[in-house]
């Protein structure tokens, strides 16, 4: 199977986001990681290649430093990486999808499956996989928690709320977005990390693929820190008094009961 | 004044309660005419509730010879057809598993921008506010689009009553299924538990809960709280105490209830990413240095196994 895994280089979820100007943030002060949801996609791709043969290729759109995330994917078992370089901190989802499509097509091999995470934890857009599938005319299912591939089709499950699930089928090739529950992403061992450093990474500029970042339909006007609560009002006393006081506050002052 | 569509979500034959906040967002204090879009052919049962929340029209959508629930692509196309039919300047829905899916399919099909999981919308300015970076920042986005597409974080916008006519119209667009994806089975949960994202009140247990069985004390408290659901932290889910469908936070669910009670939670950034927009946050923890006490509204220092049963009792007595 020829599998492309689309990954994103994102600030660590625990990182402090220091806003710069109206719409930027200080990315040199953040530790970056592979988007957590993408790890489920990488694991799924590597498991399929281990079982059925073929190749898993990691693809990302990002700055030069995003090679780090490609290396993480390769340490988990991807054979090689493709970096589509852009200096934009926030690239519009439609442009990202077009860039991914162009890079996958330019790679010259027929994709059997395109996997990615259900969304990225930086911009939380939850839609690039749909745009990629739409542009390529392929089926798409997001937020999958189970995957079986065989007989030219993918059978997947997704959660639809309160523990209920739907089972869906799509013919290959298709685009699938992974979420927690699909598998347990492996921790790469030291030799795998060393091997990943020697795996090939193909770099292209966004403009090489004919994509102009000024064509975005979504413009970030303002980025602002969400104020933290200033600290709890601690309710004192013995437990029966504490809980009675809490119930009183929630009913009479906050009016949420 | 504009015509705004709102996709209604129905579960177990009833309108989800979180639909009403989305109607309120579309109505903008009477500035817009709201079209409540109901997949299927039996909107009658919802007429009164929709009329009371600002729906001027109810659009019953059906596609001849097709079951919309079996094809998300067909449902997206039927919804897209309503944009032309009713000259909609915006379509809103819930940022639920189904809403996120249908809207993303529609946006990709129409090549329109989409904002997922928004907390505020301004149709005049064409701006939308949403979380970026796991709830640490809010982004204000400007959409360059004739039609604003947006899913709203459940419970993020408070439902307000607004009396309108809610006239029912039938709409059967001639759209075809691209036949790419089909729903072949549904595995419905045996329990009648409310989904976390729907619940106006949530009580969550962290790793100190110690076992799956101990969630019973939170379930009893949830019953005493009224319409409430029980959640779990990532650590508790990873320890096998609760299923992933109960997980709140990064890699779990994003919730925005009016009351969130965290029991034995440390207060990690990843957990707060999923519940920071709750109206009131209460923490119960036996560690006085737990970071959650720095980031919540009310705190009780104590063992959850003592405090939660006492809270249940106090709720029942008062």
XYZ file of C-alpha atoms in Angstrom:
575
model
C 0.000 0.000 0.000
C 1.098 3.538 -0.743
C 0.074 5.611 2.271
C 0.562 9.342 2.761
C 0.296 10.649 6.306
C -0.313 14.395 6.608
C 1.210 15.742 9.821
C 1.553 19.182 11.386
C 4.329 20.754 13.424
C 2.540 22.491 16.337
C 3.450 24.159 19.640
C 3.429 21.702 22.541
C 0.007 21.838 24.192
C 1.713 22.754 27.458
C 3.664 25.627 25.829
C 3.035 29.204 26.857
C 1.775 31.163 23.820
C 3.229 34.679 23.953
C 1.285 36.921 21.616
C 3.261 39.310 19.403
C 1.482 42.221 17.727
C -2.163 41.713 16.732
C -2.011 38.306 15.123
C 1.345 36.660 15.804
C 2.994 34.687 18.568
C 6.574 34.112 19.600
C 7.186 30.687 18.094
C 10.886 30.710 18.943
C 9.911 30.557 22.636
C 7.781 27.383 22.173
C 8.720 23.758 22.052
C 7.170 22.197 18.932
C 5.848 18.649 18.586
C 4.022 16.484 16.061
C 0.317 17.282 16.376
C -0.931 14.687 18.937
C -3.836 13.444 16.766
C -1.445 12.885 13.843
C 0.420 10.290 15.914
C -2.616 7.996 15.702
C -2.531 8.413 11.912
C 1.204 7.635 11.707
C 0.752 4.545 13.882
C -2.155 3.317 11.739
C -0.131 3.835 8.540
C 2.934 2.053 9.898
C 0.856 -0.890 11.141
C -0.801 -1.254 7.726
C 2.585 -1.209 5.962
C 3.945 -3.770 8.418
C 1.010 -6.069 7.647
C 0.390 -5.432 3.965
C 3.716 -4.051 2.679
C 4.254 -0.797 0.812
C 5.381 2.552 2.057
C 4.208 5.243 4.485
C 5.289 8.777 3.546
C 4.947 11.700 5.979
C 3.930 15.042 4.424
C 3.830 18.409 6.153
C 3.308 22.082 5.335
C 5.362 24.316 7.596
C 8.637 26.103 8.266
C 12.094 24.534 7.907
C 11.892 23.402 11.566
C 8.898 21.177 10.709
C 11.488 18.657 9.502
C 11.579 17.761 13.228
C 8.017 16.472 13.025
C 8.808 14.547 9.821
C 11.741 12.936 11.678
C 9.381 11.935 14.521
C 7.073 10.281 11.982
C 10.044 8.530 10.364
C 11.267 7.335 13.766
C 7.841 5.724 14.192
C 8.284 3.973 10.841
C 7.495 6.297 7.926
C 9.951 5.629 5.085
C 10.537 9.240 4.046
C 9.236 12.767 4.340
C 8.022 15.648 2.205
C 8.214 19.228 3.506
C 6.284 21.986 1.780
C 7.942 25.094 3.102
C 6.101 28.229 4.156
C 7.027 30.993 6.569
C 3.370 31.764 7.413
C 2.522 31.120 11.076
C -1.072 30.439 10.093
C -1.697 29.070 6.625
C -5.332 28.996 5.475
C -6.842 25.491 5.531
C -7.841 25.622 1.848
C -4.284 26.564 0.811
C -2.865 23.823 3.051
C -5.147 21.250 1.444
C -4.171 22.397 -2.053
C -0.481 22.237 -1.096
C -0.877 18.695 0.279
C -2.725 17.594 -2.854
C -0.066 19.065 -5.129
C 2.776 17.474 -3.150
C 1.143 14.039 -3.035
C 0.433 14.145 -6.778
C 3.939 15.416 -7.556
C 5.372 12.443 -5.659
C 4.335 10.370 -8.667
C 2.850 7.348 -6.914
C -0.819 6.421 -6.742
C -2.008 6.921 -3.154
C -4.052 4.050 -1.714
C -4.770 5.826 1.523
C -4.235 9.283 3.003
C -4.266 9.477 6.782
C -4.105 12.435 9.140
C -5.181 13.483 12.649
C -8.770 14.629 13.251
C -7.578 18.217 13.628
C -4.592 20.211 14.768
C -4.239 21.534 18.296
C -2.959 24.952 17.189
C -5.675 26.341 14.907
C -8.324 23.730 15.782
C -9.907 24.016 12.330
C -10.989 20.357 11.898
C -11.465 20.588 8.125
C -8.249 20.270 6.089
C -8.825 16.537 5.453
C -12.245 17.313 3.982
C -10.798 19.947 1.667
C -7.982 17.624 0.606
C -10.491 14.847 -0.123
C -12.802 17.289 -1.910
C -9.987 18.610 -4.106
C -8.879 15.057 -4.981
C -12.447 13.754 -5.443
C -11.937 11.105 -2.749
C -14.147 9.787 0.071
C -13.411 11.150 3.547
C -14.274 10.123 7.110
C -12.931 11.971 10.133
C -12.569 11.142 13.833
C -12.173 7.409 13.253
C -11.555 5.102 16.227
C -11.365 1.808 14.294
C -9.968 0.951 10.872
C -9.899 -2.187 8.743
C -8.504 -2.168 5.219
C -9.137 -4.992 2.794
C -10.821 -5.863 -0.508
C -10.213 -2.399 -1.890
C -12.150 -0.634 0.834
C -11.782 0.847 4.296
C -14.278 0.004 7.034
C -14.145 2.505 9.873
C -15.956 3.404 13.059
C -16.512 6.850 14.497
C -18.024 8.012 17.771
C -21.250 9.967 17.426
C -21.791 10.884 21.072
C -22.460 9.253 24.476
C -20.532 6.105 23.561
C -22.527 5.338 20.373
C -20.661 4.603 17.164
C -21.321 4.522 13.438
C -19.711 2.031 11.046
C -18.894 3.479 7.630
C -17.425 2.120 4.407
C -15.427 3.899 1.753
C -13.621 2.618 -1.309
C -9.856 3.126 -1.565
C -8.224 5.476 -2.106
C -9.755 7.587 0.624
C -8.823 10.182 3.241
C -9.224 9.296 6.923
C -8.781 11.421 10.065
C -7.670 9.566 13.187
C -8.442 10.216 16.813
C -7.703 8.734 20.216
C -8.909 5.147 20.516
C -7.693 4.077 17.056
C -4.448 2.657 18.442
C -1.622 3.285 20.905
C 1.103 5.252 19.106
C 4.494 3.637 19.666
C 7.399 5.347 21.411
C 10.311 5.161 18.969
C 13.411 3.369 20.275
C 16.821 5.013 20.117
C 18.027 3.050 17.033
C 14.816 4.056 15.203
C 15.451 7.701 16.054
C 19.008 7.417 14.697
C 17.809 5.651 11.540
C 15.184 8.354 10.974
C 17.937 10.969 10.767
C 19.214 9.309 7.594
C 15.847 8.891 5.875
C 15.258 11.210 2.901
C 13.256 14.436 3.153
C 12.138 16.105 -0.057
C 11.736 19.864 0.337
C 9.652 22.124 -1.852
C 8.517 25.712 -1.517
C 4.804 26.566 -1.491
C 5.439 28.640 -4.621
C 6.992 25.604 -6.407
C 3.516 24.072 -6.185
C 1.927 27.217 -7.612
C 0.253 28.272 -4.366
C 0.068 31.914 -3.320
C -0.456 32.405 0.434
C -2.151 35.778 -0.147
C -5.199 33.984 -1.562
C -6.580 33.020 1.854
C -10.343 33.307 2.418
C -9.956 33.317 6.179
C -8.026 36.185 7.703
C -6.848 36.277 11.296
C -7.809 39.732 12.631
C -6.796 39.319 16.234
C -5.221 36.789 18.544
C -5.745 37.383 22.247
C -4.892 35.506 25.408
C -7.856 33.975 27.201
C -7.768 35.438 30.702
C -7.225 32.840 33.412
C -9.524 32.792 36.392
C -7.837 34.611 39.242
C -7.864 31.684 41.677
C -10.496 29.838 43.641
C -12.559 31.217 46.452
C -11.809 28.450 48.950
C -14.810 27.329 50.947
C -13.759 26.799 54.547
C -15.106 24.774 57.442
C -16.042 21.159 58.140
C -17.194 19.121 55.150
C -20.982 19.346 55.812
C -20.660 23.148 56.134
C -18.468 23.397 53.037
C -20.912 21.501 50.820
C -23.973 23.394 52.167
C -22.222 26.684 51.486
C -21.257 25.490 47.983
C -24.864 24.512 47.207
C -26.071 27.894 48.483
C -23.541 29.780 46.310
C -24.333 27.726 43.199
C -28.088 28.258 43.701
C -28.364 31.789 44.982
C -25.298 33.638 43.710
C -24.274 31.829 40.532
C -27.790 30.575 39.738
C -26.453 27.477 37.981
C -28.484 24.908 39.932
C -31.355 41.620 8.216
C -30.411 38.361 6.628
C -31.767 34.844 6.281
C -29.734 32.456 8.425
C -30.094 28.674 8.378
C -29.512 26.497 11.423
C -29.069 22.742 11.065
C -31.040 21.011 13.818
C -29.702 17.889 15.467
C -32.196 15.295 16.617
C -31.340 12.447 18.928
C -33.732 9.697 19.975
C -36.626 11.559 18.332
C -35.965 14.737 20.299
C -34.283 18.033 19.536
C -30.956 18.217 21.341
C -31.119 20.965 23.950
C -27.940 22.546 22.633
C -29.712 23.453 19.340
C -31.405 26.389 21.048
C -28.198 28.328 21.762
C -27.330 28.036 18.072
C -30.763 29.443 17.134
C -30.054 32.345 19.507
C -26.703 32.959 17.769
C -28.453 33.013 14.376
C -31.303 35.273 15.535
C -28.948 38.043 16.792
C -31.679 39.677 18.920
C -34.133 39.701 16.035
C -31.774 41.069 13.382
C -32.094 37.950 11.234
C -34.787 35.612 9.943
C -33.919 32.160 11.191
C -34.590 29.028 9.128
C -34.417 25.909 11.325
C -33.416 23.087 9.011
C -34.701 19.676 10.098
C -33.558 16.572 8.223
C -36.513 14.182 7.797
C -40.231 14.757 7.480
C -41.685 15.171 10.944
C -40.878 18.655 12.134
C -44.374 19.130 13.596
C -43.304 17.816 16.981
C -40.624 20.500 17.235
C -42.720 23.446 16.086
C -43.504 24.931 19.510
C -39.952 24.666 20.813
C -38.494 26.157 17.634
C -41.088 28.966 17.576
C -40.116 29.855 21.153
C -36.453 30.147 20.201
C -36.642 32.437 17.222
C -37.262 30.197 14.190
C -39.273 32.077 11.566
C -39.436 29.026 9.312
C -38.878 25.332 9.766
C -37.483 23.656 6.678
C -38.196 19.920 6.523
C -35.518 18.518 4.250
C -35.882 15.201 2.503
C -34.406 13.702 -0.621
C -36.683 11.440 -2.587
C -35.694 7.790 -2.370
C -32.815 8.383 0.037
C -32.209 8.045 3.762
C -30.189 11.141 4.657
C -28.822 9.543 7.814
C -27.050 6.883 5.735
C -25.011 9.310 3.667
C -23.200 12.279 5.193
C -22.272 13.571 1.726
C -25.913 13.593 0.639
C -26.928 15.374 3.832
C -24.228 18.001 3.183
C -25.476 18.515 -0.373
C -29.102 18.803 0.742
C -28.077 21.440 3.275
C -26.041 23.260 0.617
C -29.118 23.277 -1.652
C -31.063 25.093 1.090
C -28.571 27.992 0.866
C -29.723 28.786 -2.688
C -33.375 27.985 -2.104
C -33.758 30.355 0.857
C -31.013 32.906 -0.013
C -29.213 32.127 3.228
C -26.361 34.446 4.206
C -25.130 32.032 6.809
C -25.615 28.501 8.081
C -24.881 27.501 11.649
C -24.792 24.125 13.335
C -23.456 22.389 16.400
C -19.781 21.521 16.760
C -20.827 17.942 17.546
C -19.427 14.846 15.777
C -22.257 15.020 13.211
C -22.290 18.825 12.866
C -18.530 19.106 12.424
C -18.671 16.392 9.762
C -21.602 17.704 7.704
C -20.356 21.304 7.731
C -16.815 20.355 6.683
C -18.202 18.284 3.793
C -20.420 21.177 2.723
C -17.608 23.759 3.007
C -15.246 21.605 0.942
C -17.963 20.982 -1.662
C -18.864 24.672 -1.987
C -15.274 25.858 -1.556
C -16.383 28.237 1.194
C -14.509 29.051 4.398
C -15.766 27.402 7.587
C -15.145 28.060 11.251
C -15.472 25.026 13.470
C -16.227 25.239 17.211
C -16.930 28.992 17.340
C -18.006 30.792 20.511
C -19.385 33.989 18.865
C -20.505 35.078 15.390
C -21.175 38.511 13.883
C -22.975 38.239 10.534
C -22.640 41.964 9.632
C -18.904 42.055 10.138
C -18.460 38.461 8.950
C -16.268 37.776 11.937
C -16.159 34.710 14.145
C -14.451 34.093 17.481
C -12.936 30.736 18.300
C -10.326 29.022 20.393
C -6.747 28.600 19.162
C -3.952 26.737 20.938
C -6.007 24.484 23.204
C -8.085 27.227 24.726
C -5.103 29.410 25.615
C -6.022 32.087 23.080
C -9.082 33.342 21.234
C -8.772 34.121 17.545
C -11.049 36.542 15.725
C -11.330 35.459 12.097
C -12.666 37.450 9.156
C -14.295 35.338 6.466
C -14.173 36.423 2.847
C -17.381 34.685 1.830
C -20.901 35.351 0.558
C -22.222 32.741 2.973
C -20.891 32.336 6.513
C -20.536 28.691 7.580
C -19.899 28.001 11.208
C -20.372 25.345 13.873
C -20.912 26.565 17.426
C -19.412 24.995 20.553
C -22.367 23.338 22.354
C -23.607 25.424 25.307
C -21.140 28.244 24.488
C -23.974 30.622 23.593
C -26.830 30.800 26.058
C -30.253 30.088 24.578
C -32.718 32.989 24.786
C -36.421 32.852 24.152
C -37.648 34.743 21.081
C -41.141 34.266 19.733
C -41.474 33.718 15.981
C -43.961 32.002 13.656
C -42.001 28.813 12.887
C -43.958 28.130 9.721
C -43.214 24.650 8.361
C -42.124 24.352 4.730
C -41.120 21.165 2.947
C -37.975 21.153 0.858
C -36.970 18.261 -1.405
C -33.889 19.294 -3.336
C -32.859 17.208 -6.317
C -29.364 16.402 -5.202
C -27.454 13.215 -5.843
C -25.243 11.172 -3.574
C -21.644 11.094 -4.779
C -21.674 7.550 -3.350
C -18.304 7.904 -1.707
C -19.086 7.060 1.907
C -21.950 5.075 3.349
C -23.081 4.386 6.898
C -23.487 0.602 7.117
C -24.267 0.174 10.798
C -24.849 2.058 14.030
C -23.711 0.682 17.371
C -25.878 2.534 19.825
C -24.768 2.777 23.406
C -26.847 0.604 25.737
C -27.022 3.297 28.390
C -29.284 6.318 28.167
C -26.499 8.570 29.397
C -26.427 12.102 28.071
C -23.431 13.025 25.929
C -20.954 15.172 27.804
C -21.046 17.963 25.238
C -24.826 18.272 25.686
C -24.850 18.390 29.464
C -25.500 21.717 31.230
C -23.725 20.345 34.328
C -20.699 18.027 34.400
C -18.982 16.332 37.329
C -15.602 14.823 36.464
C -13.391 12.338 38.277
C -9.610 12.247 37.910
C -7.130 9.464 38.586
C -7.656 9.481 42.391
C -11.091 7.928 41.757
C -9.073 4.679 41.691
C -11.468 2.318 39.887
C -14.308 2.151 37.362
C -16.643 1.137 40.167
C -15.939 4.279 42.176
C -17.509 6.433 39.444
C -20.791 5.396 41.094
C -20.374 8.134 43.697
C -20.089 10.710 40.897
C -23.124 9.236 39.125
C -25.177 9.544 42.307
C -24.055 13.140 42.680
C -24.902 13.798 38.998
C -28.464 12.554 39.618
C -28.776 14.881 42.593
C -27.458 17.799 40.487
C -30.283 17.346 37.961
C -29.487 17.238 34.249
C -25.837 16.343 34.642
C -23.267 14.027 33.071
C -20.152 12.348 34.448
C -16.741 12.968 32.866
C -13.237 11.588 33.320
C -9.710 12.949 33.021
C -7.224 11.557 30.545
C -5.286 9.894 33.383
C -8.425 8.090 34.569
C -9.252 6.954 31.003
C -5.688 5.780 30.384
C -5.794 3.861 33.690
C -8.861 2.020 32.388
C -11.334 3.488 34.891
C -13.573 5.091 32.242
C -14.196 4.821 28.463
C -12.767 7.394 26.068
C -16.280 8.703 25.357
C -16.188 10.171 28.900
C -12.849 11.962 28.500
C -12.805 15.759 28.801
C -9.883 17.777 27.420
C -7.287 17.496 24.703
C -7.737 14.175 22.857
C -11.165 13.999 24.521
C -14.257 16.205 24.397
C -14.577 19.967 24.518
C -17.397 21.012 26.810
C -18.879 24.292 27.926
C -21.423 23.592 30.693
C -22.825 26.204 33.088
C -21.337 24.227 36.004
C -18.222 22.034 35.964
C -17.204 20.185 39.119
C -13.725 18.630 38.965
C -12.966 15.969 41.574
C -9.355 14.934 42.059
C -8.157 16.825 38.977
C -4.708 18.399 38.967
C -5.769 21.079 36.469
C -3.471 20.394 33.499
C -3.420 22.689 30.474
C -4.661 19.760 28.378
C -7.678 19.252 30.631
C -8.498 22.963 30.706
C -8.338 22.992 26.890
C -11.559 20.997 27.005
C -13.534 22.824 29.714
C -12.124 26.315 30.173
C -15.205 28.013 28.721
C -17.446 26.509 31.427
C -19.394 29.235 33.254
C -18.578 28.172 36.828
C -15.746 25.779 37.724
C -15.591 24.094 41.129
C -12.604 21.985 42.238
C -12.545 19.319 44.930
C -9.015 18.161 45.713
C -7.135 16.904 48.753
C -3.896 18.616 47.653
C -3.908 22.276 48.659
C -1.156 22.975 46.084
C -3.076 21.430 43.151
C -2.790 23.869 40.192
C -6.538 23.638 39.591
C -7.182 25.871 42.628
C -5.344 28.678 40.777
C -7.684 28.414 37.766
C -11.162 27.730 39.091
C -13.957 29.732 40.738
C -14.605 27.781 43.949
C -12.475 25.249 45.771
C -13.037 22.671 48.455
C -9.928 21.197 50.049
C -10.780 17.612 50.905
C -10.835 13.984 49.824
C -13.341 13.449 47.029
C -14.564 10.258 48.750
C -15.684 12.414 51.699
C -16.761 15.564 49.888
C -18.744 14.114 46.949
C -21.131 11.948 49.029
C -21.628 14.904 51.402
C -22.431 17.131 48.416
C -24.926 14.548 47.112
C -26.611 14.498 50.515
C -26.703 18.307 50.742
C -28.251 18.550 47.269
C -30.924 15.999 48.121
C -31.783 17.685 51.407
C -32.000 21.255 50.198
